[in-house]
C-alpha cells in the first residue's frame, strides 16, 4: 500500500522517512486477497485484463436492468466481505429477478435456493466451502470489456472482408499457425524445390508480429522486369506444391495466397475455410495425428473383440446363475414362527412313525393291532404305506 506524503526531513530531523503506514481495512482486504491468490495459484494480473468471471447469462440480465442489478451486486459484495455472515435473504421478487440472483450467486461461488410459494417466494444465498472470495471485477466493468471485445471482433471481421474483397494481384504466401521453433532456414530448405521452380523470381521469408509467416515474391534481380499479373500466375501455380510440402512436413496449419506491400502489410488474403474455427481445433491443427491405413487381420486369426465378447457372455451367465441361487437360498417365509412349528410337528411325526414301524416285527402283537399301527404309520408318512 502506498500513500504520498511530504518528506519534512531536515538537518536535525528525519521527518517522515522512518514512518510506516498503518494497515487499515482496505490494506487488510488486499493482503487477504493476495494470500488467497497465492494459495490457489491464481495470477491476479490475468484477472485484471480481459478476463470476465461472470457467465454470459448474468451479463445479459445485467444489461437489461443495470441500476437494479448493481444494487443486488452491492448486497452480494457486502455479504461476501463479512466473514461472520453465512446466509443472505432477499425480499420476494418476480421470477426473472430471482433468476439473476441465482446466476450471480453461482458466479460468486455461493449456493442459492428459492423459498416459499408465490407471492412470497424469495431467494436465500448461503456460503459453502467452495466460496473463496468475490470477483475482483464488477459487472459494469465486465460488460464494458465485453462490448469492447465485440467491437474489436466486428472490426477484425470487417478488416478481413476488406482484405478479401481487394482486387490487387497476389504476390506471396501466408503461413498460419506455424510449428513451434520453426526458423527461416528450415522453411527455405524444405521449400527450396517449389520456390526455385520459377526462373527470374525470388522469395523473401519473414515472420510477422502476429506469429504468421509470409513468403513474398519479387524479381530475382533489379534488371528483371516481371509484371504483377505474372507474379500472381506464378504463385498460383506453385501453391499446390507448397501446400503439399507444408502439410507433409507439418510446417504450418494452412497456406494462403496473399498480397503484400513493401512493409509486409497484408492488403489481400485468400479465403481460408479453417479461419472460422477456434479453440481446440486450432490447437489440434498444430499436431494432427498421422493418418494410417487400418490393420488387416490375418486369415484364421481370432479377433480379440470376439474372445472378449464370449468371455463377457460366459461371465454374465455365471453371474445370473449365482444370483438365482442366492435368491433361492435367501427365500423368507411370511410367518417364521408358523414355519418352525410345522417343522417341529413334522419331526415328531417322523420319529413316531419310525417307532411304530419297528414294533410291527414284534410276534407278540396281534394281527389287528399291527394292522391298526400300519394304518397309523401310513397316515403319518402321507400315504406311502398303502401299497404294502
Short mmCIF file of C-alpha atoms in Angstrom, two decimals:
data_model
loop_
_atom_site.label_atom_id
_atom_site.label_comp_id
_atom_site.label_asym_id
_atom_site.label_seq_id
_atom_site.Cartn_x
_atom_site.Cartn_y
_atom_site.Cartn_z
CA UNK A 1 0.00 0.00 0.00
CA UNK A 2 1.35 3.44 -0.95
CA UNK A 3 0.50 6.94 0.14
CA UNK A 4 2.05 10.23 -0.91
CA UNK A 5 3.45 12.28 1.98
CA UNK A 6 5.87 15.15 2.36
CA UNK A 7 9.34 14.17 3.47
CA UNK A 8 9.78 17.05 6.01
CA UNK A 9 13.36 15.93 6.57
CA UNK A 10 15.97 18.45 7.75
CA UNK A 11 19.45 18.51 9.24
CA UNK A 12 18.08 17.99 12.73
CA UNK A 13 15.03 15.82 11.96
CA UNK A 14 14.48 12.72 9.85
CA UNK A 15 10.94 13.84 9.09
CA UNK A 16 8.65 11.13 7.73
CA UNK A 17 11.38 8.91 6.29
CA UNK A 18 11.18 6.36 9.13
CA UNK A 19 7.41 6.32 9.50
CA UNK A 20 5.36 3.33 8.29
CA UNK A 21 1.75 3.25 7.21
CA UNK A 22 -0.76 1.53 9.45
CA UNK A 23 -2.83 -1.23 7.84
CA UNK A 24 -6.50 -0.28 7.57
CA UNK A 25 -9.48 -2.31 6.32
CA UNK A 26 -8.56 -1.81 2.66
CA UNK A 27 -4.99 -2.88 3.31
CA UNK A 28 -6.18 -5.98 5.16
CA UNK A 29 -8.53 -6.84 2.29
CA UNK A 30 -5.74 -6.55 -0.29
CA UNK A 31 -3.41 -8.67 1.84
CA UNK A 32 -6.11 -11.34 2.29
CA UNK A 33 -6.77 -11.41 -1.46
CA UNK A 34 -3.04 -11.69 -2.12
CA UNK A 35 -2.71 -14.68 0.21
CA UNK A 36 -5.75 -16.37 -1.33
CA UNK A 37 -4.41 -15.86 -4.83
CA UNK A 38 -1.07 -17.30 -3.76
CA UNK A 39 -2.67 -20.31 -2.09
CA UNK A 40 -4.96 -21.05 -5.05
CA UNK A 41 -2.22 -20.41 -7.63
CA UNK A 42 -4.21 -17.57 -9.22
CA UNK A 43 -2.40 -14.90 -11.21
CA UNK A 44 -4.04 -11.55 -10.32
CA UNK A 45 -2.58 -9.95 -13.43
CA UNK A 46 -4.53 -12.40 -15.61
CA UNK A 47 -7.75 -11.32 -13.89
CA UNK A 48 -7.14 -7.63 -14.46
CA UNK A 49 -7.01 -7.61 -18.25
CA UNK A 50 -9.81 -9.06 -20.36
CA UNK A 51 -10.81 -11.91 -18.06
CA UNK A 52 -14.56 -12.00 -17.32
CA UNK A 53 -15.52 -14.02 -14.21
CA UNK A 54 -19.26 -13.86 -14.96
CA UNK A 55 -21.37 -16.02 -17.24
CA UNK A 56 -22.91 -14.70 -20.43
CA UNK A 57 -26.39 -15.16 -18.94
CA UNK A 58 -25.50 -12.97 -15.95
CA UNK A 59 -24.12 -10.20 -18.17
CA UNK A 60 -27.17 -10.35 -20.43
CA UNK A 61 -29.58 -9.93 -17.49
CA UNK A 62 -27.39 -7.14 -16.06
CA UNK A 63 -27.63 -5.19 -19.33
CA UNK A 64 -31.44 -5.44 -19.23
CA UNK A 65 -31.64 -3.69 -15.82
CA UNK A 66 -28.24 -2.25 -14.85
CA UNK A 67 -29.35 0.02 -11.99
CA UNK A 68 -31.29 -2.69 -10.12
CA UNK A 69 -28.58 -5.28 -10.84
CA UNK A 70 -25.85 -3.04 -9.42
CA UNK A 71 -27.83 -2.71 -6.17
CA UNK A 72 -28.07 -6.51 -5.88
CA UNK A 73 -24.39 -6.91 -6.69
CA UNK A 74 -23.58 -4.46 -3.89
CA UNK A 75 -25.55 -6.64 -1.47
CA UNK A 76 -23.59 -9.69 -2.61
CA UNK A 77 -20.23 -7.95 -2.10
CA UNK A 78 -21.12 -6.75 1.40
CA UNK A 79 -22.24 -10.28 2.27
CA UNK A 80 -19.07 -11.82 0.80
CA UNK A 81 -16.79 -9.43 2.71
CA UNK A 82 -18.42 -10.16 6.10
CA UNK A 83 -16.87 -13.38 7.42
CA UNK A 84 -19.43 -13.69 10.23
CA UNK A 85 -22.44 -13.75 7.87
CA UNK A 86 -23.33 -17.18 6.49
CA UNK A 87 -26.75 -16.54 4.92
CA UNK A 88 -28.32 -13.67 2.98
CA UNK A 89 -32.07 -13.47 2.39
CA UNK A 90 -33.62 -11.25 -0.28
CA UNK A 91 -37.14 -9.88 -0.34
CA UNK A 92 -39.81 -11.50 -2.57
CA UNK A 93 -39.43 -10.62 -6.24
CA UNK A 94 -40.55 -11.74 -9.73
CA UNK A 95 -39.09 -14.91 -11.32
CA UNK A 96 -36.77 -13.10 -13.79
CA UNK A 97 -35.17 -11.16 -10.95
CA UNK A 98 -34.74 -14.34 -8.92
CA UNK A 99 -33.03 -15.88 -11.97
CA UNK A 100 -30.46 -13.07 -11.92
CA UNK A 101 -29.76 -13.68 -8.22
CA UNK A 102 -29.24 -17.42 -8.84
CA UNK A 103 -26.86 -16.74 -11.74
CA UNK A 104 -24.91 -14.13 -9.77
CA UNK A 105 -24.65 -16.44 -6.75
CA UNK A 106 -23.19 -19.16 -8.96
CA UNK A 107 -20.59 -16.70 -10.32
CA UNK A 108 -19.63 -15.72 -6.77
CA UNK A 109 -19.27 -19.37 -5.74
CA UNK A 110 -22.28 -19.24 -3.42
CA UNK A 111 -25.24 -21.60 -3.09
CA UNK A 112 -28.75 -20.22 -3.64
CA UNK A 113 -32.27 -21.51 -3.09
CA UNK A 114 -35.79 -20.21 -3.72
CA UNK A 115 -38.11 -20.49 -0.73
CA UNK A 116 -41.84 -20.14 -0.01
CA UNK A 117 -44.68 -20.17 -2.56
CA UNK A 118 -45.85 -17.20 -4.59
CA UNK A 119 -46.34 -14.32 -3.95
CA UNK A 120 -43.84 -14.63 -1.07
CA UNK A 121 -41.22 -16.59 -3.00
CA UNK A 122 -37.74 -15.21 -2.35
CA UNK A 123 -34.07 -16.19 -2.73
CA UNK A 124 -31.70 -17.16 0.08
CA UNK A 125 -27.93 -17.26 -0.51
CA UNK A 126 -25.53 -19.41 1.54
CA UNK A 127 -21.77 -19.57 1.99
CA UNK A 128 -20.32 -23.03 1.42
CA UNK A 129 -16.75 -24.40 1.40
CA UNK A 130 -16.48 -23.71 -2.34
CA UNK A 131 -16.81 -19.96 -1.74
CA UNK A 132 -13.43 -18.19 -1.74
CA UNK A 133 -13.92 -14.52 -2.46
CA UNK A 134 -15.98 -12.11 -4.54
CA UNK A 135 -14.87 -11.49 -8.14
CA UNK A 136 -12.36 -8.66 -8.40
CA UNK A 137 -14.21 -7.06 -11.31
CA UNK A 138 -17.70 -5.61 -11.14
CA UNK A 139 -20.45 -6.46 -13.58
CA UNK A 140 -20.28 -2.99 -15.13
CA UNK A 141 -16.55 -3.40 -15.84
CA UNK A 142 -17.10 -6.81 -17.42
CA UNK A 143 -19.93 -5.51 -19.60
CA UNK A 144 -17.62 -2.75 -20.81
CA UNK A 145 -14.88 -5.29 -21.56
CA UNK A 146 -17.35 -7.49 -23.43
CA UNK A 147 -18.59 -4.57 -25.53
CA UNK A 148 -15.02 -3.59 -26.40
CA UNK A 149 -14.22 -7.19 -27.36
CA UNK A 150 -17.33 -7.39 -29.56
CA UNK A 151 -16.40 -4.11 -31.25
CA UNK A 152 -12.85 -5.33 -31.83
CA UNK A 153 -14.13 -8.62 -33.27
CA UNK A 154 -16.51 -6.78 -35.59
CA UNK A 155 -13.68 -4.53 -36.70
CA UNK A 156 -11.44 -7.53 -37.37
CA UNK A 157 -14.17 -9.24 -39.40
CA UNK A 158 -14.67 -6.08 -41.42
CA UNK A 159 -10.93 -5.83 -42.00
CA UNK A 160 -10.81 -9.44 -43.19
CA UNK A 161 -13.74 -8.80 -45.50
CA UNK A 162 -11.99 -5.73 -46.89
CA UNK A 163 -8.76 -7.65 -47.47
CA UNK A 164 -10.57 -10.45 -49.25
CA UNK A 165 -12.55 -8.07 -51.46
CA UNK A 166 -9.40 -6.33 -52.67
CA UNK A 167 -8.60 -6.90 -56.33
CA UNK A 168 -4.84 -6.44 -56.16
CA UNK A 169 -2.80 -9.30 -57.60
CA UNK A 170 -1.41 -11.95 -55.30
CA UNK A 171 2.36 -11.81 -54.82
CA UNK A 172 3.08 -14.20 -51.93
CA UNK A 173 2.02 -16.84 -49.44
CA UNK A 174 0.77 -16.60 -45.87
CA UNK A 175 1.50 -19.50 -43.47
CA UNK A 176 -0.81 -19.50 -40.45
CA UNK A 177 -0.08 -21.12 -37.05
CA UNK A 178 3.47 -22.25 -37.84
CA UNK A 179 5.19 -25.04 -35.95
CA UNK A 180 6.86 -24.03 -32.69
CA UNK A 181 10.56 -23.24 -33.09
CA UNK A 182 10.41 -23.05 -36.88
CA UNK A 183 13.20 -20.97 -38.45
CA UNK A 184 13.58 -19.17 -41.77
CA UNK A 185 16.43 -21.51 -42.74
CA UNK A 186 14.24 -24.58 -42.23
CA UNK A 187 11.44 -23.10 -44.33
CA UNK A 188 13.81 -22.16 -47.15
CA UNK A 189 15.41 -25.62 -47.07
CA UNK A 190 12.10 -27.52 -47.10
CA UNK A 191 10.52 -25.30 -49.79
CA UNK A 192 13.61 -24.92 -51.95
CA UNK A 193 12.27 -27.11 -54.76
CA UNK A 194 8.96 -25.28 -55.43
CA UNK A 195 10.40 -21.81 -54.72
CA UNK A 196 13.23 -22.25 -57.23
CA UNK A 197 10.99 -23.69 -59.94
CA UNK A 198 10.21 -20.28 -61.48
CA UNK A 199 13.22 -18.57 -63.12
CA UNK A 200 13.57 -14.85 -62.59
CA UNK A 201 11.52 -14.90 -59.39
CA UNK A 202 12.92 -14.78 -55.84
CA UNK A 203 11.18 -15.03 -52.47
CA UNK A 204 11.74 -13.32 -49.13
CA UNK A 205 10.63 -15.19 -45.98
CA UNK A 206 9.67 -13.11 -42.93
CA UNK A 207 7.90 -13.52 -39.59
CA UNK A 208 5.05 -11.13 -38.78
CA UNK A 209 4.30 -9.78 -35.27
CA UNK A 210 1.17 -11.98 -35.31
CA UNK A 211 3.50 -15.05 -35.45
CA UNK A 212 2.42 -15.75 -39.02
CA UNK A 213 4.93 -16.28 -41.83
CA UNK A 214 4.87 -14.51 -45.20
CA UNK A 215 6.72 -15.56 -48.34
CA UNK A 216 6.82 -12.62 -50.73
CA UNK A 217 7.69 -13.00 -54.39
CA UNK A 218 9.81 -10.39 -56.18
CA UNK A 219 12.05 -10.11 -59.27
CA UNK A 220 15.31 -12.03 -58.81
CA UNK A 221 17.43 -9.03 -59.88
CA UNK A 222 16.88 -5.34 -60.24
CA UNK A 223 17.13 -5.66 -64.01
CA UNK A 224 14.42 -8.33 -64.19
CA UNK A 225 11.05 -6.95 -65.21
CA UNK A 226 8.07 -9.06 -64.10
CA UNK A 227 4.52 -7.73 -64.08
CA UNK A 228 2.24 -8.21 -61.04
CA UNK A 229 -0.05 -10.45 -63.10
CA UNK A 230 2.90 -12.71 -63.96
CA UNK A 231 3.86 -12.98 -60.29
CA UNK A 232 0.24 -13.84 -59.43
CA UNK A 233 0.14 -16.57 -62.08
CA UNK A 234 3.43 -17.99 -60.75
CA UNK A 235 2.36 -18.13 -57.09
CA UNK A 236 -0.99 -19.67 -58.05
CA UNK A 237 0.82 -22.40 -59.98
CA UNK A 238 3.19 -23.01 -57.06
CA UNK A 239 0.55 -23.11 -54.32
CA UNK A 240 -0.39 -26.79 -54.61
CA UNK A 241 3.25 -27.94 -54.32
CA UNK A 242 3.98 -25.59 -51.42
CA UNK A 243 0.79 -26.53 -49.58
CA UNK A 244 1.60 -30.24 -50.01
CA UNK A 245 5.12 -29.78 -48.62
CA UNK A 246 3.85 -27.73 -45.67
CA UNK A 247 1.26 -30.38 -44.83
CA UNK A 248 3.71 -33.28 -45.20
CA UNK A 249 6.43 -31.69 -43.07
CA UNK A 250 3.95 -30.03 -40.69
CA UNK A 251 5.44 -26.59 -41.08
CA UNK A 252 2.13 -24.75 -40.55
CA UNK A 253 -1.60 -25.40 -40.35
CA UNK A 254 -2.53 -23.69 -43.64
CA UNK A 255 -1.14 -21.88 -46.66
CA UNK A 256 -2.99 -18.97 -48.28
CA UNK A 257 -2.30 -16.68 -51.19
CA UNK A 258 -1.91 -13.04 -50.15
CA UNK A 259 -0.96 -9.60 -51.39
CA UNK A 260 1.85 -7.81 -49.52
CA UNK A 261 3.10 -4.24 -49.80
CA UNK A 262 6.69 -3.06 -49.31
CA UNK A 263 6.26 -3.03 -45.50
CA UNK A 264 4.83 -6.58 -45.46
CA UNK A 265 1.34 -5.34 -44.65
CA UNK A 266 -1.32 -7.78 -45.86
CA UNK A 267 -3.51 -5.98 -48.37
CA UNK A 268 -5.44 -9.03 -49.52
CA UNK A 269 -5.66 -12.64 -48.50
CA UNK A 270 -7.27 -15.77 -49.81
CA UNK A 271 -10.38 -17.08 -48.08
CA UNK A 272 -9.33 -19.74 -45.57
CA UNK A 273 -12.08 -22.29 -44.80
CA UNK A 274 -10.43 -23.11 -41.47
CA UNK A 275 -10.21 -19.49 -40.35
CA UNK A 276 -13.59 -19.65 -38.62
CA UNK A 277 -12.55 -22.49 -36.32
CA UNK A 278 -11.06 -21.78 -32.96
CA UNK A 279 -10.35 -23.36 -29.63
CA UNK A 280 -9.35 -27.00 -29.63
CA UNK A 281 -9.50 -27.25 -33.43
CA UNK A 282 -6.76 -24.65 -33.67
CA UNK A 283 -4.63 -26.46 -31.08
CA UNK A 284 -5.11 -29.84 -32.71
CA UNK A 285 -4.20 -28.42 -36.11
CA UNK A 286 -0.63 -27.82 -34.93
CA UNK A 287 -0.02 -31.50 -34.30
CA UNK A 288 -2.62 -33.58 -36.07
CA UNK A 289 -2.39 -37.33 -35.69
CA UNK A 290 -0.78 -39.08 -38.69
CA UNK A 291 -3.17 -40.90 -40.96
CA UNK A 292 -2.55 -44.63 -41.29
CA UNK A 293 -4.36 -47.44 -43.06
CA UNK A 294 -6.36 -49.80 -40.83
CA UNK A 295 -4.54 -53.02 -39.94
CA UNK A 296 -5.90 -56.09 -41.70
CA UNK A 297 -6.33 -59.26 -39.66
CA UNK A 298 -4.73 -62.45 -40.93
CA UNK A 299 -6.78 -65.35 -42.23
CA UNK A 300 -7.81 -67.64 -39.38
CA UNK A 301 -6.77 -65.08 -36.77
CA UNK A 302 -9.27 -64.77 -33.97
CA UNK A 303 -10.33 -61.25 -33.19
CA UNK A 304 -9.61 -60.06 -29.66
CA UNK A 305 -13.06 -58.47 -29.60
CA UNK A 306 -14.68 -61.87 -30.30
CA UNK A 307 -12.76 -63.54 -27.47
CA UNK A 308 -13.54 -60.70 -25.10
CA UNK A 309 -17.22 -60.78 -26.07
CA UNK A 310 -17.51 -64.54 -25.48
CA UNK A 311 -15.82 -64.25 -22.08
CA UNK A 312 -18.12 -61.44 -21.08
CA UNK A 313 -21.14 -63.52 -22.15
CA UNK A 314 -20.00 -66.51 -20.08
CA UNK A 315 -19.32 -64.30 -17.06
CA UNK A 316 -22.77 -62.74 -17.42
CA UNK A 317 -24.48 -66.16 -17.48
CA UNK A 318 -22.48 -67.31 -14.47
CA UNK A 319 -23.41 -64.17 -12.57
CA UNK A 320 -27.13 -64.65 -13.36
CA UNK A 321 -27.00 -68.28 -12.12
CA UNK A 322 -25.32 -67.20 -8.88
CA UNK A 323 -27.95 -64.51 -8.33
CA UNK A 324 -30.79 -67.04 -8.84
CA UNK A 325 -29.17 -69.44 -6.36
CA UNK A 326 -28.69 -66.66 -3.82
CA UNK A 327 -32.34 -65.64 -4.15
CA UNK A 328 -33.46 -69.25 -3.62
CA UNK A 329 -31.27 -69.57 -0.52
CA UNK A 330 -32.49 -66.30 0.86
CA UNK A 331 -36.21 -67.06 0.44
CA UNK A 332 -38.04 -65.82 3.52
CA UNK A 333 -41.44 -67.06 4.67
CA UNK A 334 -44.09 -64.63 5.77
CA UNK A 335 -44.69 -66.24 9.22
CA UNK A 336 -41.44 -67.79 10.50
CA UNK A 337 -42.96 -68.88 13.82
CA UNK A 338 -45.60 -70.95 12.00
CA UNK A 339 -42.90 -72.46 9.79
CA UNK A 340 -40.83 -73.50 12.82
CA UNK A 341 -43.92 -75.07 14.43
CA UNK A 342 -44.63 -77.08 11.27
CA UNK A 343 -41.04 -78.34 11.12
CA UNK A 344 -41.21 -79.46 14.78
CA UNK A 345 -44.51 -81.30 14.18
CA UNK A 346 -43.08 -82.99 11.09
CA UNK A 347 -40.05 -84.15 13.04
CA UNK A 348 -42.21 -85.53 15.84
CA UNK A 349 -44.44 -87.42 13.35
CA UNK A 350 -41.41 -88.95 11.63
CA UNK A 351 -39.98 -90.17 14.95
CA UNK A 352 -43.34 -91.69 15.92
CA UNK A 353 -43.60 -93.38 12.52
CA UNK A 354 -40.17 -94.94 12.99
CA UNK A 355 -41.18 -96.31 16.41
CA UNK A 356 -44.39 -97.80 15.06
CA UNK A 357 -42.64 -99.33 12.10
CA UNK A 358 -40.14 -101.08 14.38
CA UNK A 359 -42.95 -102.52 16.53
CA UNK A 360 -44.58 -104.27 13.54
CA UNK A 361 -41.97 -107.02 13.71
CA UNK A 362 -42.89 -107.92 17.27
CA UNK A 363 -44.51 -111.51 17.14
CA UNK A 364 -46.30 -110.99 20.41
CA UNK A 365 -48.57 -108.35 18.91
CA UNK A 366 -51.80 -109.48 17.25
CA UNK A 367 -52.59 -109.01 13.57
CA UNK A 368 -55.37 -106.50 14.29
CA UNK A 369 -53.04 -104.39 16.36
CA UNK A 370 -50.39 -104.50 13.64
CA UNK A 371 -52.98 -103.50 11.07
CA UNK A 372 -54.01 -100.50 13.14
CA UNK A 373 -50.37 -99.48 13.62
CA UNK A 374 -49.73 -99.89 9.89
CA UNK A 375 -52.63 -97.59 9.09
CA UNK A 376 -51.29 -95.08 11.62
CA UNK A 377 -47.81 -95.16 10.06
CA UNK A 378 -49.40 -94.69 6.65
CA UNK A 379 -51.24 -91.59 7.88
CA UNK A 380 -48.12 -90.13 9.44
CA UNK A 381 -45.98 -90.65 6.29
CA UNK A 382 -48.60 -89.26 3.91
CA UNK A 383 -49.96 -92.45 2.40
CA UNK A 384 -46.67 -94.05 1.42
CA UNK A 385 -47.58 -97.43 3.04
CA UNK A 386 -50.85 -98.15 1.18
CA UNK A 387 -49.13 -100.23 -1.49
CA UNK A 388 -47.56 -102.66 1.02
#
